[in-house]
PDB file of C-alpha atoms and ligand atoms in Angstrom:
ATOM      1  CA  MET S 256      16.792  91.861  62.635  1.00 96.00           C
ATOM      2  CA  LYS S 257      16.678  87.936  62.010  1.00 98.00           C
ATOM      3  CA  PHE S 258      16.731  86.188  58.730  1.00 98.00           C
ATOM      4  CA  LEU S 259      15.597  82.574  58.019  1.00 98.00           C
ATOM      5  CA  VAL S 260      17.415  81.499  54.795  1.00 98.00           C
ATOM      6  CA  ILE S 261      15.953  78.109  53.454  1.00 99.00           C
ATOM      7  CA  ASN S 262      16.708  75.683  50.736  1.00 98.00           C
ATOM      8  CA  GLY S 263      15.282  72.837  49.684  1.00 98.00           C
ATOM      9  CA  PRO S 264      16.129  69.622  48.302  1.00 98.00           C
ATOM     10  CA  ASN S 265      19.006  68.710  46.866  1.00 98.00           C
ATOM     11  CA  LEU S 266      20.669  72.222  47.670  1.00 98.00           C
ATOM     12  CA  ASN S 267      23.215  69.710  49.980  1.00 98.00           C
ATOM     13  CA  LEU S 268      24.746  68.311  46.919  1.00 97.00           C
ATOM     14  CA  LEU S 269      26.592  72.100  45.705  1.00 98.00           C
ATOM     15  CA  GLY S 270      29.161  71.595  44.521  1.00 96.00           C
ATOM     16  CA  THR S 271      28.651  67.881  42.831  1.00 96.00           C
ATOM     17  CA  ARG S 272      25.067  68.597  40.810  1.00 96.00           C
ATOM     18  CA  GLU S 273      25.077  70.002  38.053  1.00 95.00           C
ATOM     19  CA  PRO S 274      27.835  72.012  38.598  1.00 95.00           C
ATOM     20  CA  GLU S 275      27.015  73.481  35.026  1.00 94.00           C
ATOM     21  CA  PHE S 276      24.288  75.117  36.512  1.00 95.00           C
ATOM     22  CA  TYR S 277      24.508  75.589  40.663  1.00 96.00           C
ATOM     23  CA  GLY S 278      28.244  76.516  40.369  1.00 94.00           C
ATOM     24  CA  SER S 279      31.461  74.568  42.860  1.00 94.00           C
ATOM     25  CA  GLY S 280      30.885  76.052  45.558  1.00 97.00           C
ATOM     26  CA  SER S 281      29.595  73.294  48.042  1.00 98.00           C
ATOM     27  CA  TYR S 282      26.701  73.314  50.876  1.00 98.00           C
ATOM     28  CA  ALA S 283      28.872  74.396  53.643  1.00 98.00           C
ATOM     29  CA  ALA S 284      30.802  76.745  50.746  1.00 98.00           C
ATOM     30  CA  LEU S 285      27.129  78.664  50.792  1.00 98.00           C
ATOM     31  CA  VAL S 286      26.628  78.229  54.331  1.00 98.00           C
ATOM     32  CA  GLN S 287      29.351  81.185  54.588  1.00 98.00           C
ATOM     33  CA  SER S 288      28.652  82.884  52.193  1.00 98.00           C
ATOM     34  CA  ILE S 289      25.279  83.875  53.574  1.00 98.00           C
ATOM     35  CA  ARG S 290      26.892  84.275  56.880  1.00 98.00           C
ATOM     36  CA  GLN S 291      29.121  86.597  55.830  1.00 98.00           C
ATOM     37  CA  ALA S 292      26.565  88.490  53.819  1.00 97.00           C
ATOM     38  CA  ALA S 293      24.469  88.553  56.755  1.00 98.00           C
ATOM     39  CA  ALA S 294      26.747  89.826  58.517  1.00 97.00           C
ATOM     40  CA  ALA S 295      27.963  92.439  56.393  1.00 95.00           C
ATOM     41  CA  ALA S 296      24.375  93.257  56.492  1.00 95.00           C
ATOM     42  CA  GLY S 297      24.067  93.691  60.084  1.00 96.00           C
ATOM     43  CA  ILE S 298      21.729  90.966  60.031  1.00 97.00           C
ATOM     44  CA  ARG S 299      21.728  87.627  62.517  1.00 98.00           C
ATOM     45  CA  VAL S 300      20.660  84.435  60.278  1.00 98.00           C
ATOM     46  CA  LYS S 301      19.708  81.219  60.584  1.00 98.00           C
ATOM     47  CA  THR S 302      20.126  78.413  57.571  1.00 98.00           C
ATOM     48  CA  VAL S 303      18.181  75.501  57.308  1.00 98.00           C
ATOM     49  CA  GLN S 304      18.557  72.894  54.295  1.00 98.00           C
ATOM     50  CA  THR S 305      16.481  70.067  53.710  1.00 98.00           C
ATOM     51  CA  ASN S 306      14.567  67.782  51.297  1.00 98.00           C
ATOM     52  CA  HIS S 307      11.219  67.415  52.829  1.00 98.00           C
ATOM     53  CA  GLU S 308       8.211  69.795  51.813  1.00 98.00           C
ATOM     54  CA  GLY S 309       6.718  69.814  54.836  1.00 98.00           C
ATOM     55  CA  LYS S 310       9.581  70.449  56.769  1.00 98.00           C
ATOM     56  CA  ILE S 311       9.908  73.340  54.883  1.00 98.00           C
ATOM     57  CA  VAL S 312       6.030  74.211  55.453  1.00 98.00           C
ATOM     58  CA  ASP S 313       7.425  73.128  59.388  1.00 98.00           C
ATOM     59  CA  SER S 314      10.019  75.960  58.986  1.00 98.00           C
ATOM     60  CA  ILE S 315       7.866  78.401  57.583  1.00 98.00           C
ATOM     61  CA  GLN S 316       5.243  78.139  60.432  1.00 98.00           C
ATOM     62  CA  LYS S 317       7.940  78.581  62.763  1.00 98.00           C
ATOM     63  CA  ALA S 318       9.649  81.306  62.164  1.00 98.00           C
ATOM     64  CA  ALA S 319       6.495  83.512  62.052  1.00 93.00           C
ATOM     65  CA  LYS S 320       7.405  85.176  65.579  1.00 90.00           C
ATOM     66  CA  LYS S 321      11.117  84.348  65.781  1.00 97.00           C
ATOM     67  CA  TYR S 322      12.556  85.882  62.169  1.00 98.00           C
ATOM     68  CA  ASP S 323      11.825  89.210  59.993  1.00 98.00           C
ATOM     69  CA  GLY S 324      12.346  88.184  56.831  1.00 98.00           C
ATOM     70  CA  ILE S 325      13.033  84.808  55.283  1.00 98.00           C
ATOM     71  CA  VAL S 326      15.185  83.893  51.934  1.00 98.00           C
ATOM     72  CA  ILE S 327      13.528  81.044  49.822  1.00 99.00           C
ATOM     73  CA  ASN S 328      15.360  78.671  47.864  1.00 98.00           C
ATOM     74  CA  PRO S 329      12.320  75.980  47.732  1.00 98.00           C
ATOM     75  CA  ALA S 330      14.535  74.006  44.626  1.00 98.00           C
ATOM     76  CA  ALA S 331      12.175  71.826  42.484  1.00 98.00           C
ATOM     77  CA  TYR S 332       9.090  72.871  44.884  1.00 98.00           C
ATOM     78  CA  THR S 333       8.680  75.745  43.407  1.00 98.00           C
ATOM     79  CA  HIS S 334       7.626  74.055  40.581  1.00 98.00           C
ATOM     80  CA  THR S 335       5.416  72.674  42.540  1.00 98.00           C
ATOM     81  CA  SER S 336       4.211  73.907  46.085  1.00 98.00           C
ATOM     82  CA  VAL S 337       1.448  75.451  46.640  1.00 98.00           C
ATOM     83  CA  ALA S 338       1.752  74.200  50.286  1.00 98.00           C
ATOM     84  CA  ILE S 339       4.653  76.550  50.173  1.00 98.00           C
ATOM     85  CA  LEU S 340       3.447  79.275  48.844  1.00 98.00           C
ATOM     86  CA  ASP S 341       0.284  79.267  51.330  1.00 98.00           C
ATOM     87  CA  ALA S 342       2.453  78.766  54.306  1.00 98.00           C
ATOM     88  CA  LEU S 343       4.725  82.032  52.948  1.00 98.00           C
ATOM     89  CA  LYS S 344       0.992  83.552  52.814  1.00 98.00           C
ATOM     90  CA  ALA S 345      -0.193  82.828  56.129  1.00 98.00           C
ATOM     91  CA  VAL S 346       2.845  83.703  57.983  1.00 98.00           C
ATOM     92  CA  GLY S 347       3.014  86.861  56.194  1.00 97.00           C
ATOM     93  CA  LEU S 348       6.501  87.700  56.895  1.00 98.00           C
ATOM     94  CA  PRO S 349       8.620  89.826  53.949  1.00 98.00           C
ATOM     95  CA  ALA S 350      10.131  87.211  51.557  1.00 98.00           C
ATOM     96  CA  VAL S 351      12.354  86.993  49.146  1.00 98.00           C
ATOM     97  CA  GLU S 352      13.133  83.930  46.788  1.00 98.00           C
ATOM     98  CA  VAL S 353      16.672  83.073  44.904  1.00 98.00           C
ATOM     99  CA  HIS S 354      17.296  80.627  42.168  1.00 98.00           C
ATOM    100  CA  LEU S 355      21.303  79.809  41.983  1.00 98.00           C
ATOM    101  CA  SER S 356      20.463  79.074  38.593  1.00 98.00           C
ATOM    102  CA  ASP S 357      18.805  81.203  35.276  1.00 98.00           C
ATOM    103  CA  ILE S 358      15.104  79.611  35.835  1.00 97.00           C
ATOM    104  CA  GLN S 359      13.528  81.772  32.764  1.00 96.00           C
ATOM    105  CA  SER S 360      16.604  80.166  30.562  1.00 97.00           C
ATOM    106  CA  ARG S 361      16.244  76.790  30.821  1.00 96.00           C
ATOM    107  CA  GLU S 362      13.377  73.813  30.291  1.00 96.00           C
ATOM    108  CA  GLU S 363       9.684  75.447  30.473  1.00 96.00           C
ATOM    109  CA  PHE S 364       8.705  73.696  33.441  1.00 97.00           C
ATOM    110  CA  ARG S 365      11.347  75.561  35.090  1.00 98.00           C
ATOM    111  CA  ARG S 366       9.966  78.392  34.209  1.00 97.00           C
ATOM    112  CA  HIS S 367       6.803  79.055  36.317  1.00 98.00           C
ATOM    113  CA  SER S 368       7.220  79.602  40.162  1.00 98.00           C
ATOM    114  CA  TYR S 369       4.610  78.898  42.458  1.00 98.00           C
ATOM    115  CA  ILE S 370       6.197  80.521  45.065  1.00 98.00           C
ATOM    116  CA  SER S 371       6.783  84.267  43.699  1.00 98.00           C
ATOM    117  CA  PRO S 372       3.104  85.243  44.570  1.00 98.00           C
ATOM    118  CA  ALA S 373       3.956  85.902  48.563  1.00 98.00           C
ATOM    119  CA  CYS S 374       7.780  87.259  47.783  1.00 98.00           C
ATOM    120  CA  LEU S 375       8.638  90.198  47.701  1.00 98.00           C
ATOM    121  CA  LYS S 376      11.578  89.532  44.498  1.00 98.00           C
ATOM    122  CA  THR S 377      12.922  86.667  42.711  1.00 98.00           C
ATOM    123  CA  ILE S 378      16.324  86.715  42.039  1.00 98.00           C
ATOM    124  CA  ALA S 379      18.067  83.960  39.724  1.00 98.00           C
ATOM    125  CA  GLY S 380      21.000  83.568  37.925  1.00 98.00           C
ATOM    126  CA  LYS S 381      23.113  84.717  40.315  1.00 98.00           C
ATOM    127  CA  GLY S 382      24.676  82.078  41.787  1.00 98.00           C
ATOM    128  CA  PHE S 383      25.855  82.488  45.688  1.00 98.00           C
ATOM    129  CA  ALA S 384      25.598  85.958  45.246  1.00 98.00           C
ATOM    130  CA  GLY S 385      22.054  85.996  44.659  1.00 98.00           C
ATOM    131  CA  TYR S 386      21.749  84.628  48.933  1.00 98.00           C
ATOM    132  CA  ALA S 387      23.388  88.621  49.411  1.00 98.00           C
ATOM    133  CA  GLU S 388      21.569  90.393  47.410  1.00 98.00           C
ATOM    134  CA  ALA S 389      18.263  88.589  48.863  1.00 98.00           C
ATOM    135  CA  ILE S 390      19.759  89.371  52.089  1.00 98.00           C
ATOM    136  CA  ALA S 391      20.825  93.179  51.510  1.00 98.00           C
ATOM    137  CA  PHE S 392      17.374  93.945  49.451  1.00 98.00           C
ATOM    138  CA  LEU S 393      15.033  92.779  52.707  1.00 98.00           C
ATOM    139  CA  ALA S 394      17.251  94.467  55.394  1.00 97.00           C
ATOM    140  CA  GLU S 395      16.816  97.404  53.131  1.00 97.00           C
ATOM    141  CA  TYR S 396      13.078  96.500  52.882  1.00 97.00           C
ATOM    142  CA  ILE S 397      12.283  96.054  56.321  1.00 96.00           C
ATOM    143  CA  ARG S 398      14.376  99.387  57.659  1.00 94.00           C
ATOM    144  CA  ASN S 399      12.685 101.608  55.369  1.00 94.00           C
ATOM    145  CA  LYS S 400       9.210 100.425  56.271  1.00 91.00           C
ATOM    146  CA  LYS S 401       9.440 100.941  60.556  1.00 80.00           C
ATOM    147  CA  ARG S 402      11.266 104.684  59.394  1.00 77.00           C
TER     148      ARG S 402
HETATM  149  C1  LIG B1402      17.077  75.969  41.925  1.00 59.22           C
HETATM  150  C2  LIG B1402      15.847  75.809  40.672  1.00 59.22           C
HETATM  151  C3  LIG B1402      15.195  75.067  40.188  1.00 59.22           C
HETATM  152  O1  LIG B1402      14.678  75.033  39.688  1.00 59.22           O
HETATM  153  C4  LIG B1402      15.586  73.028  40.512  1.00 59.22           C
HETATM  154  O2  LIG B1402      15.015  72.718  40.950  1.00 59.22           O
HETATM  155  C5  LIG B1402      16.836  73.326  42.007  1.00 59.22           C
HETATM  156  C6  LIG B1402      17.823  74.220  42.482  1.00 59.22           C
HETATM  157  C7  LIG B1402      18.270  76.728  41.543  1.00 59.22           C
HETATM  158  O3  LIG B1402      18.594  77.485  42.538  1.00 59.22           O
HETATM  159  O4  LIG B1402      18.321  77.734  40.225  1.00 59.22           O
HETATM  160  O5  LIG B1402      16.877  72.392  42.536  1.00 59.22           O
HETATM  161  O6  LIG B1402      16.167  76.103  42.569  1.00 59.22           O
END
């Protein structure tokens, strides 16, 4: 099984960016923890980070025949992007939405996600551990479906 993990804008700045919300770990540290979580779940994983909405759409479209599932933190595009929602719906791969911070307890505009309707689950406020939870959940979901 192979998963694509997509991280959106400004997540390349993890470690220095608002550590009170996003923690002190760098993006490289996040990738390492994602790889560890994937290995523990017996999953192969590819990580991508981009600051560009269209590139997220391209990555989702290209994932169609190459991956079994998608873990996505669309970052700020969570709250604005119908294009990412539509791409996830079009491709139809099982997907889980992750946020490092608890978007429900921050500003009003972060409480709405355009992406959630295309995802099996949203995990927020658990920092790096949220990605591990997403990978484990998706692996279990797909294995159960194949039974
Ligand atoms: C985020 C939450 C978003 O509201 C914000 O724009 C981000 C990161 C998170 O991981 O907590 O860039 O998705």
